[in-house]
Amino acid sequence: MVPQTSGAALSPPVRLVNSDSSCSGRVEIFHNGNWGTVCDDDWDGNDAQVVCQQLGCGRALSAPVNAHFGQGSGPIWLDDVQCLGTESSLKDYVTTVRLVNSDSSCSGRVEIFHNGNWGTVCDDVWDLNDAQVVCQQLGCGRALSAPRRAHFGQGSGPIWLDDLRCLGTESSLRDYMSAVRLVNSNGSCSGRVEIFHNGNWGTVCDDVWDVNDAQVVCQQLGCGRALSAPGNVTTVRLVNSKRSCSGRVEIFHNGNWGTVCDDVWDLNDAQVVCHQLGCGWALLAPRLAHFGQGRED
């Protein structure tokens, strides 16, 4: 069977295999260039109904499990699907979310299935808005709490998301798999753009960066219309301090972080850094490796 690919409602492509009927079989999804399996753990009539709706097959009559249509091959793109049955396609579930280490289906440690693996959502700055998005995605109603500090046990596997700042109105976490944050600014809607990908935060280079690019970030972060798109920045950070506005000064240049030597460093020099980082007036300009010896990354 040739997968249907036209229309947003039919993305990602879905097919049914190992059956003589076009409207029955093992469910597979085409994602990241490969056909992969939808695991039938917790598979039920609601999940089957979404596939039938997506493929134009009418009402789902059954939802067989236990590899009824044969064992799957290739990556497992979806697991523990928990559809309501009213969705138009499986597109919202390619980034699958589950709650683990709890006796309740609507509480637990948040994990995401991505690139064939379950991974952790780090709970740094996790709050009720973030929890609300997960509750919305899982059909759990209103979030009542957002416990942190590994309340449901330490996670394992890759960290797929970190430093979430949801508004609470998003329908799922799928928009955050390439999480975006703005750093080195006192405002939540300004700063240097960084992206969290494959377990690490990395820089978005500002070559040919313009207001159209900035608008995409503003849209993703719920910041309204982009007013400017500054580029050509010599990136500065403060390290080896528990405070965001103190520390050893380092500069990012030619792909590496390097030290600003503190010979003849004074309050005027510190004031320039404070101004660049939005830290107000410089109060001190300590020298003699006060925040530790520098090194090149």
mmCIF file of C-alpha atoms in Angstrom:
data_model
loop_
_atom_site.group_PDB
_atom_site.id
_atom_site.type_symbol
_atom_site.label_atom_id
_atom_site.label_comp_id
_atom_site.label_asym_id
_atom_site.label_seq_id
_atom_site.Cartn_x
_atom_site.Cartn_y
_atom_site.Cartn_z
ATOM 1 C CA MET A 1 0.000 0.000 0.000
ATOM 2 C CA VAL A 2 1.327 3.475 -0.919
ATOM 3 C CA PRO A 3 1.221 5.865 2.041
ATOM 4 C CA GLN A 4 -0.868 8.977 1.675
ATOM 5 C CA THR A 5 1.228 12.079 2.213
ATOM 6 C CA SER A 6 -0.939 15.012 1.126
ATOM 7 C CA GLY A 7 -2.463 17.293 3.719
ATOM 8 C CA ALA A 8 -1.310 18.167 7.218
ATOM 9 C CA ALA A 9 -3.762 15.735 8.768
ATOM 10 C CA LEU A 10 -2.031 12.810 7.067
ATOM 11 C CA SER A 11 1.446 13.578 8.319
ATOM 12 C CA PRO A 12 3.324 11.450 9.301
ATOM 13 C CA PRO A 13 2.390 8.781 6.722
ATOM 14 C CA VAL A 14 0.771 5.686 8.194
ATOM 15 C CA ARG A 15 0.327 2.257 6.606
ATOM 16 C CA LEU A 16 -1.198 -1.094 7.555
ATOM 17 C CA VAL A 17 0.867 -4.185 6.682
ATOM 18 C CA ASN A 18 0.634 -7.987 6.890
ATOM 19 C CA SER A 19 -3.049 -8.138 5.951
ATOM 20 C CA ASP A 20 -5.111 -8.757 2.810
ATOM 21 C CA SER A 21 -7.325 -5.777 3.630
ATOM 22 C CA SER A 22 -6.341 -2.147 3.108
ATOM 23 C CA CYS A 23 -8.065 -1.261 6.385
ATOM 24 C CA SER A 24 -6.518 -3.844 8.699
ATOM 25 C CA GLY A 25 -2.992 -4.861 9.613
ATOM 26 C CA ARG A 26 0.003 -3.922 11.690
ATOM 27 C CA VAL A 27 0.351 -0.144 12.024
ATOM 28 C CA GLU A 28 3.593 1.406 10.826
ATOM 29 C CA ILE A 29 4.711 5.042 10.636
ATOM 30 C CA PHE A 30 7.143 6.694 8.243
ATOM 31 C CA HIS A 31 9.398 9.017 10.248
ATOM 32 C CA ASN A 32 12.947 10.348 9.803
ATOM 33 C CA GLY A 33 13.233 8.517 6.479
ATOM 34 C CA ASN A 34 12.261 5.070 7.767
ATOM 35 C CA TRP A 35 9.173 2.941 8.310
ATOM 36 C CA GLY A 36 8.943 1.878 11.918
ATOM 37 C CA THR A 37 6.653 0.081 14.316
ATOM 38 C CA VAL A 38 3.867 1.338 16.544
ATOM 39 C CA CYS A 39 4.225 -0.845 19.636
ATOM 40 C CA ASP A 40 0.886 -2.304 20.742
ATOM 41 C CA ASP A 41 1.422 -1.782 24.475
ATOM 42 C CA ASP A 42 -1.811 -0.179 25.770
ATOM 43 C CA TRP A 43 -3.206 -0.216 22.198
ATOM 44 C CA ASP A 44 -6.998 0.021 22.258
ATOM 45 C CA GLY A 45 -10.052 0.979 20.228
ATOM 46 C CA ASN A 46 -9.384 4.713 20.591
ATOM 47 C CA ASP A 47 -5.905 4.343 19.113
ATOM 48 C CA ALA A 48 -7.220 2.178 16.279
ATOM 49 C CA GLN A 49 -9.949 4.747 15.587
ATOM 50 C CA VAL A 50 -7.363 7.471 14.973
ATOM 51 C CA VAL A 51 -5.582 5.287 12.414
ATOM 52 C CA CYS A 52 -8.876 4.427 10.706
ATOM 53 C CA GLN A 53 -9.761 8.116 10.601
ATOM 54 C CA GLN A 54 -6.356 8.994 9.171
ATOM 55 C CA LEU A 55 -6.609 6.328 6.444
ATOM 56 C CA GLY A 56 -10.263 6.977 5.591
ATOM 57 C CA CYS A 57 -11.352 3.547 6.813
ATOM 58 C CA GLY A 58 -14.403 4.562 8.806
ATOM 59 C CA ARG A 59 -15.053 3.297 12.317
ATOM 60 C CA ALA A 60 -12.573 0.949 14.030
ATOM 61 C CA LEU A 61 -14.185 -2.423 14.759
ATOM 62 C CA SER A 62 -11.346 -3.978 16.780
ATOM 63 C CA ALA A 63 -7.872 -3.257 18.128
ATOM 64 C CA PRO A 64 -5.943 -6.564 18.257
ATOM 65 C CA VAL A 65 -2.707 -6.657 20.241
ATOM 66 C CA ASN A 66 0.018 -9.238 21.011
ATOM 67 C CA ALA A 67 1.553 -8.893 17.517
ATOM 68 C CA HIS A 68 -1.675 -10.134 15.918
ATOM 69 C CA PHE A 69 -0.399 -9.123 12.468
ATOM 70 C CA GLY A 70 3.176 -10.273 13.021
ATOM 71 C CA GLN A 71 6.239 -8.843 14.736
ATOM 72 C CA GLY A 72 7.341 -5.432 13.542
ATOM 73 C CA SER A 73 10.759 -4.514 12.199
ATOM 74 C CA GLY A 74 12.751 -1.315 12.128
ATOM 75 C CA PRO A 75 12.677 1.406 14.794
ATOM 76 C CA ILE A 76 9.824 1.668 17.267
ATOM 77 C CA TRP A 77 8.503 5.139 16.514
ATOM 78 C CA LEU A 78 5.581 5.032 18.937
ATOM 79 C CA ASP A 79 4.864 3.261 22.199
ATOM 80 C CA ASP A 80 2.205 3.534 24.910
ATOM 81 C CA VAL A 81 -0.116 5.515 22.627
ATOM 82 C CA GLN A 82 -3.063 6.876 24.587
ATOM 83 C CA CYS A 83 -5.385 8.504 22.061
ATOM 84 C CA LEU A 84 -8.808 9.856 22.896
ATOM 85 C CA GLY A 85 -10.144 8.607 19.566
ATOM 86 C CA THR A 86 -11.089 12.085 18.356
ATOM 87 C CA GLU A 87 -7.694 13.033 16.887
ATOM 88 C CA SER A 88 -7.477 13.319 13.099
ATOM 89 C CA SER A 89 -4.092 11.570 12.855
ATOM 90 C CA LEU A 90 -1.152 10.227 14.833
ATOM 91 C CA LYS A 91 0.910 13.335 14.068
ATOM 92 C CA ASP A 92 0.791 14.552 17.672
ATOM 93 C CA TYR A 93 2.161 11.273 18.980
ATOM 94 C CA VAL A 94 5.419 10.861 17.090
ATOM 95 C CA THR A 95 6.923 12.649 20.055
ATOM 96 C CA THR A 96 5.332 10.344 22.633
ATOM 97 C CA VAL A 97 5.033 11.280 26.292
ATOM 98 C CA ARG A 98 4.559 8.968 29.258
ATOM 99 C CA LEU A 99 4.489 9.233 33.058
ATOM 100 C CA VAL A 100 6.473 6.612 34.981
ATOM 101 C CA ASN A 101 7.243 5.612 38.573
ATOM 102 C CA SER A 102 3.733 6.272 39.866
ATOM 103 C CA ASP A 103 0.608 4.236 40.592
ATOM 104 C CA SER A 104 -1.543 6.820 38.816
ATOM 105 C CA SER A 105 -1.786 7.201 35.029
ATOM 106 C CA CYS A 106 -1.804 10.988 35.459
ATOM 107 C CA SER A 107 1.225 11.461 37.701
ATOM 108 C CA GLY A 108 4.853 10.455 37.530
ATOM 109 C CA ARG A 109 8.202 11.315 36.007
ATOM 110 C CA VAL A 110 7.802 12.730 32.498
ATOM 111 C CA GLU A 111 9.603 10.848 29.730
ATOM 112 C CA ILE A 112 9.614 11.336 25.956
ATOM 113 C CA PHE A 113 10.043 8.713 23.243
ATOM 114 C CA HIS A 114 12.249 10.175 20.519
ATOM 115 C CA ASN A 115 14.572 8.693 17.903
ATOM 116 C CA GLY A 116 13.755 5.205 19.119
ATOM 117 C CA ASN A 117 14.542 5.777 22.801
ATOM 118 C CA TRP A 118 12.754 6.863 25.957
ATOM 119 C CA GLY A 119 14.536 9.790 27.580
ATOM 120 C CA THR A 120 14.172 12.220 30.423
ATOM 121 C CA VAL A 121 12.615 15.657 30.651
ATOM 122 C CA CYS A 122 14.929 17.437 33.086
ATOM 123 C CA ASP A 123 13.022 19.233 35.855
ATOM 124 C CA ASP A 124 15.188 22.364 35.995
ATOM 125 C CA VAL A 125 12.760 25.335 36.132
ATOM 126 C CA TRP A 126 9.872 22.844 35.745
ATOM 127 C CA ASP A 127 6.635 24.503 36.810
ATOM 128 C CA LEU A 128 2.861 24.204 36.670
ATOM 129 C CA ASN A 129 2.666 25.539 33.103
ATOM 130 C CA ASP A 130 4.971 22.771 31.873
ATOM 131 C CA ALA A 131 2.976 20.166 33.800
ATOM 132 C CA GLN A 132 -0.236 21.515 32.292
ATOM 133 C CA VAL A 133 1.018 20.840 28.770
ATOM 134 C CA VAL A 134 1.750 17.219 29.663
ATOM 135 C CA CYS A 135 -1.660 16.833 31.326
ATOM 136 C CA GLN A 136 -3.298 18.328 28.239
ATOM 137 C CA GLN A 137 -1.372 15.973 25.960
ATOM 138 C CA LEU A 138 -2.306 12.912 28.012
ATOM 139 C CA GLY A 139 -5.941 13.888 28.551
ATOM 140 C CA CYS A 140 -5.437 14.228 32.301
ATOM 141 C CA GLY A 141 -7.301 17.487 32.865
ATOM 142 C CA ARG A 142 -5.831 20.338 34.884
ATOM 143 C CA ALA A 143 -2.364 20.031 36.426
ATOM 144 C CA LEU A 144 -2.532 20.259 40.225
ATOM 145 C CA SER A 145 1.184 20.254 41.029
ATOM 146 C CA ALA A 146 4.600 20.213 39.389
ATOM 147 C CA PRO A 147 7.022 18.411 41.751
ATOM 148 C CA ARG A 148 10.744 18.702 41.047
ATOM 149 C CA ARG A 149 14.044 17.354 42.432
ATOM 150 C CA ALA A 150 13.493 13.865 41.023
ATOM 151 C CA HIS A 151 10.296 13.472 43.054
ATOM 152 C CA PHE A 152 9.409 10.346 41.038
ATOM 153 C CA GLY A 153 12.943 8.985 40.901
ATOM 154 C CA GLN A 154 16.032 9.686 38.827
ATOM 155 C CA GLY A 155 15.608 9.408 35.085
ATOM 156 C CA SER A 156 17.692 7.275 32.740
ATOM 157 C CA GLY A 157 18.557 7.471 29.077
ATOM 158 C CA PRO A 158 19.144 10.672 27.087
ATOM 159 C CA ILE A 159 17.872 14.045 28.305
ATOM 160 C CA TRP A 160 15.540 15.023 25.470
ATOM 161 C CA LEU A 161 14.280 18.284 27.006
ATOM 162 C CA ASP A 162 15.607 20.770 29.537
ATOM 163 C CA ASP A 163 14.738 24.260 30.792
ATOM 164 C CA LEU A 164 11.168 24.203 29.491
ATOM 165 C CA ARG A 165 9.273 27.469 29.698
ATOM 166 C CA CYS A 166 5.801 26.537 28.503
ATOM 167 C CA LEU A 167 2.899 28.949 28.628
ATOM 168 C CA GLY A 168 0.531 26.155 29.622
ATOM 169 C CA THR A 169 -1.666 26.594 26.543
ATOM 170 C CA GLU A 170 0.329 24.350 24.177
ATOM 171 C CA SER A 171 -1.355 21.118 23.103
ATOM 172 C CA SER A 172 1.769 18.944 23.469
ATOM 173 C CA LEU A 173 5.529 18.949 24.011
ATOM 174 C CA ARG A 174 6.245 18.169 20.362
ATOM 175 C CA ASP A 175 7.224 21.785 19.613
ATOM 176 C CA TYR A 176 9.978 21.633 22.202
ATOM 177 C CA MET A 177 12.028 18.721 20.897
ATOM 178 C CA SER A 178 14.380 21.330 19.505
ATOM 179 C CA ALA A 179 14.017 23.446 22.646
ATOM 180 C CA VAL A 180 14.979 27.094 22.322
ATOM 181 C CA ARG A 181 16.142 29.486 25.009
ATOM 182 C CA LEU A 182 17.435 33.046 25.210
ATOM 183 C CA VAL A 183 20.465 33.632 27.434
ATOM 184 C CA ASN A 184 22.670 36.498 28.663
ATOM 185 C CA SER A 185 19.806 38.934 29.109
ATOM 186 C CA ASN A 186 17.617 40.029 31.997
ATOM 187 C CA GLY A 187 14.526 39.886 29.773
ATOM 188 C CA SER A 188 12.721 36.612 28.990
ATOM 189 C CA CYS A 189 12.185 37.752 25.379
ATOM 190 C CA SER A 190 15.687 38.920 24.486
ATOM 191 C CA GLY A 191 19.107 37.363 24.488
ATOM 192 C CA ARG A 192 21.416 35.046 22.601
ATOM 193 C CA VAL A 193 19.551 32.177 20.925
ATOM 194 C CA GLU A 194 20.521 28.653 21.951
ATOM 195 C CA ILE A 195 18.985 25.288 21.006
ATOM 196 C CA PHE A 196 18.879 22.080 23.062
ATOM 197 C CA HIS A 197 19.528 19.086 20.811
ATOM 198 C CA ASN A 198 20.820 15.562 21.480
ATOM 199 C CA GLY A 199 21.380 16.320 25.141
ATOM 200 C CA ASN A 200 23.330 19.571 24.748
ATOM 201 C CA TRP A 201 22.697 23.308 24.473
ATOM 202 C CA GLY A 202 24.386 24.855 21.450
ATOM 203 C CA THR A 203 24.709 28.213 19.752
ATOM 204 C CA VAL A 204 22.729 29.553 16.806
ATOM 205 C CA CYS A 205 25.322 31.408 14.717
ATOM 206 C CA ASP A 206 24.237 34.937 13.819
ATOM 207 C CA ASP A 207 25.648 34.962 10.266
ATOM 208 C CA VAL A 208 22.884 36.432 8.028
ATOM 209 C CA TRP A 209 20.581 36.466 11.092
ATOM 210 C CA ASP A 210 17.690 38.836 10.457
ATOM 211 C CA VAL A 211 14.316 39.863 11.841
ATOM 212 C CA ASN A 212 12.567 36.986 10.041
ATOM 213 C CA ASP A 213 14.736 34.499 11.926
ATOM 214 C CA ALA A 214 14.126 36.356 15.176
ATOM 215 C CA GLN A 215 10.381 36.276 14.517
ATOM 216 C CA VAL A 216 10.393 32.468 14.436
ATOM 217 C CA VAL A 217 12.070 32.365 17.848
ATOM 218 C CA CYS A 218 9.684 34.965 19.254
ATOM 219 C CA GLN A 219 6.733 32.969 17.944
ATOM 220 C CA GLN A 220 8.061 29.751 19.480
ATOM 221 C CA LEU A 221 8.613 31.406 22.861
ATOM 222 C CA GLY A 222 5.318 33.301 22.871
ATOM 223 C CA CYS A 223 7.081 36.666 22.818
ATOM 224 C CA GLY A 224 4.960 38.419 20.198
ATOM 225 C CA ARG A 225 6.511 40.341 17.300
ATOM 226 C CA ALA A 226 10.278 40.548 16.889
ATOM 227 C CA LEU A 227 11.475 44.145 17.189
ATOM 228 C CA SER A 228 15.131 43.646 16.310
ATOM 229 C CA ALA A 229 17.659 40.999 15.301
ATOM 230 C CA PRO A 230 21.104 42.076 16.545
ATOM 231 C CA GLY A 231 24.059 40.273 15.027
ATOM 232 C CA ASN A 232 27.849 40.526 14.920
ATOM 233 C CA VAL A 233 28.082 40.042 18.695
ATOM 234 C CA THR A 234 31.244 39.075 20.487
ATOM 235 C CA THR A 235 29.658 36.594 22.869
ATOM 236 C CA VAL A 236 30.547 37.011 26.559
ATOM 237 C CA ARG A 237 29.826 34.814 29.565
ATOM 238 C CA LEU A 238 30.655 34.773 33.277
ATOM 239 C CA VAL A 239 31.765 31.455 34.770
ATOM 240 C CA ASN A 240 32.825 29.953 38.118
ATOM 241 C CA SER A 241 30.244 31.824 40.162
ATOM 242 C CA LYS A 242 26.843 31.010 41.595
ATOM 243 C CA ARG A 243 25.513 34.399 40.475
ATOM 244 C CA SER A 244 24.619 35.279 36.894
ATOM 245 C CA CYS A 245 26.296 38.708 37.121
ATOM 246 C CA SER A 246 29.663 37.761 38.584
ATOM 247 C CA GLY A 247 32.437 35.422 37.573
ATOM 248 C CA ARG A 248 35.445 34.971 35.323
ATOM 249 C CA VAL A 249 34.955 36.697 31.970
ATOM 250 C CA GLU A 250 35.168 34.493 28.878
ATOM 251 C CA ILE A 251 34.605 35.288 25.191
ATOM 252 C CA PHE A 252 33.403 32.996 22.414
ATOM 253 C CA HIS A 253 35.515 33.507 19.298
ATOM 254 C CA ASN A 254 36.342 31.339 16.290
ATOM 255 C CA GLY A 255 34.340 28.471 17.683
ATOM 256 C CA ASN A 256 35.943 28.401 21.142
ATOM 257 C CA TRP A 257 35.485 29.912 24.589
ATOM 258 C CA GLY A 258 38.626 31.672 25.809
ATOM 259 C CA THR A 259 39.800 33.713 28.773
ATOM 260 C CA VAL A 260 39.998 37.492 29.143
ATOM 261 C CA CYS A 261 43.304 38.003 30.956
ATOM 262 C CA ASP A 262 42.945 40.188 34.062
ATOM 263 C CA ASP A 263 46.204 42.115 33.685
ATOM 264 C CA VAL A 264 45.303 45.800 34.234
ATOM 265 C CA TRP A 265 41.634 44.754 34.497
ATOM 266 C CA ASP A 266 39.672 47.532 36.226
ATOM 267 C CA LEU A 267 36.193 48.798 36.972
ATOM 268 C CA ASN A 268 35.830 50.396 33.535
ATOM 269 C CA ASP A 269 36.464 47.043 31.862
ATOM 270 C CA ALA A 270 34.024 45.326 34.200
ATOM 271 C CA GLN A 271 31.427 48.000 33.427
ATOM 272 C CA VAL A 272 31.532 47.156 29.717
ATOM 273 C CA VAL A 273 30.846 43.486 30.475
ATOM 274 C CA CYS A 274 28.046 44.348 32.890
ATOM 275 C CA HIS A 275 26.450 46.585 30.294
ATOM 276 C CA GLN A 276 26.725 43.894 27.626
ATOM 277 C CA LEU A 277 25.121 41.292 29.879
ATOM 278 C CA GLY A 278 22.401 43.576 31.207
ATOM 279 C CA CYS A 279 23.773 43.426 34.750
ATOM 280 C CA GLY A 280 23.596 47.110 35.713
ATOM 281 C CA TRP A 281 26.556 48.965 37.248
ATOM 282 C CA ALA A 282 29.806 47.150 37.946
ATOM 283 C CA LEU A 283 30.575 47.160 41.667
ATOM 284 C CA LEU A 284 33.900 45.325 41.677
ATOM 285 C CA ALA A 285 36.645 44.277 39.279
ATOM 286 C CA PRO A 286 38.545 41.489 41.078
ATOM 287 C CA ARG A 287 41.833 40.288 39.600
ATOM 288 C CA LEU A 288 44.498 37.639 40.309
ATOM 289 C CA ALA A 289 42.271 34.801 39.020
ATOM 290 C CA HIS A 290 39.689 35.580 41.693
ATOM 291 C CA PHE A 291 37.177 33.220 40.002
ATOM 292 C CA GLY A 292 39.721 30.552 39.116
ATOM 293 C CA GLN A 293 42.307 30.080 36.394
ATOM 294 C CA GLY A 294 40.983 30.299 32.860
ATOM 295 C CA ARG A 295 41.255 27.616 30.205
ATOM 296 C CA GLU A 296 40.463 27.239 26.540
ATOM 297 C CA ASP A 297 37.500 24.947 25.597
#
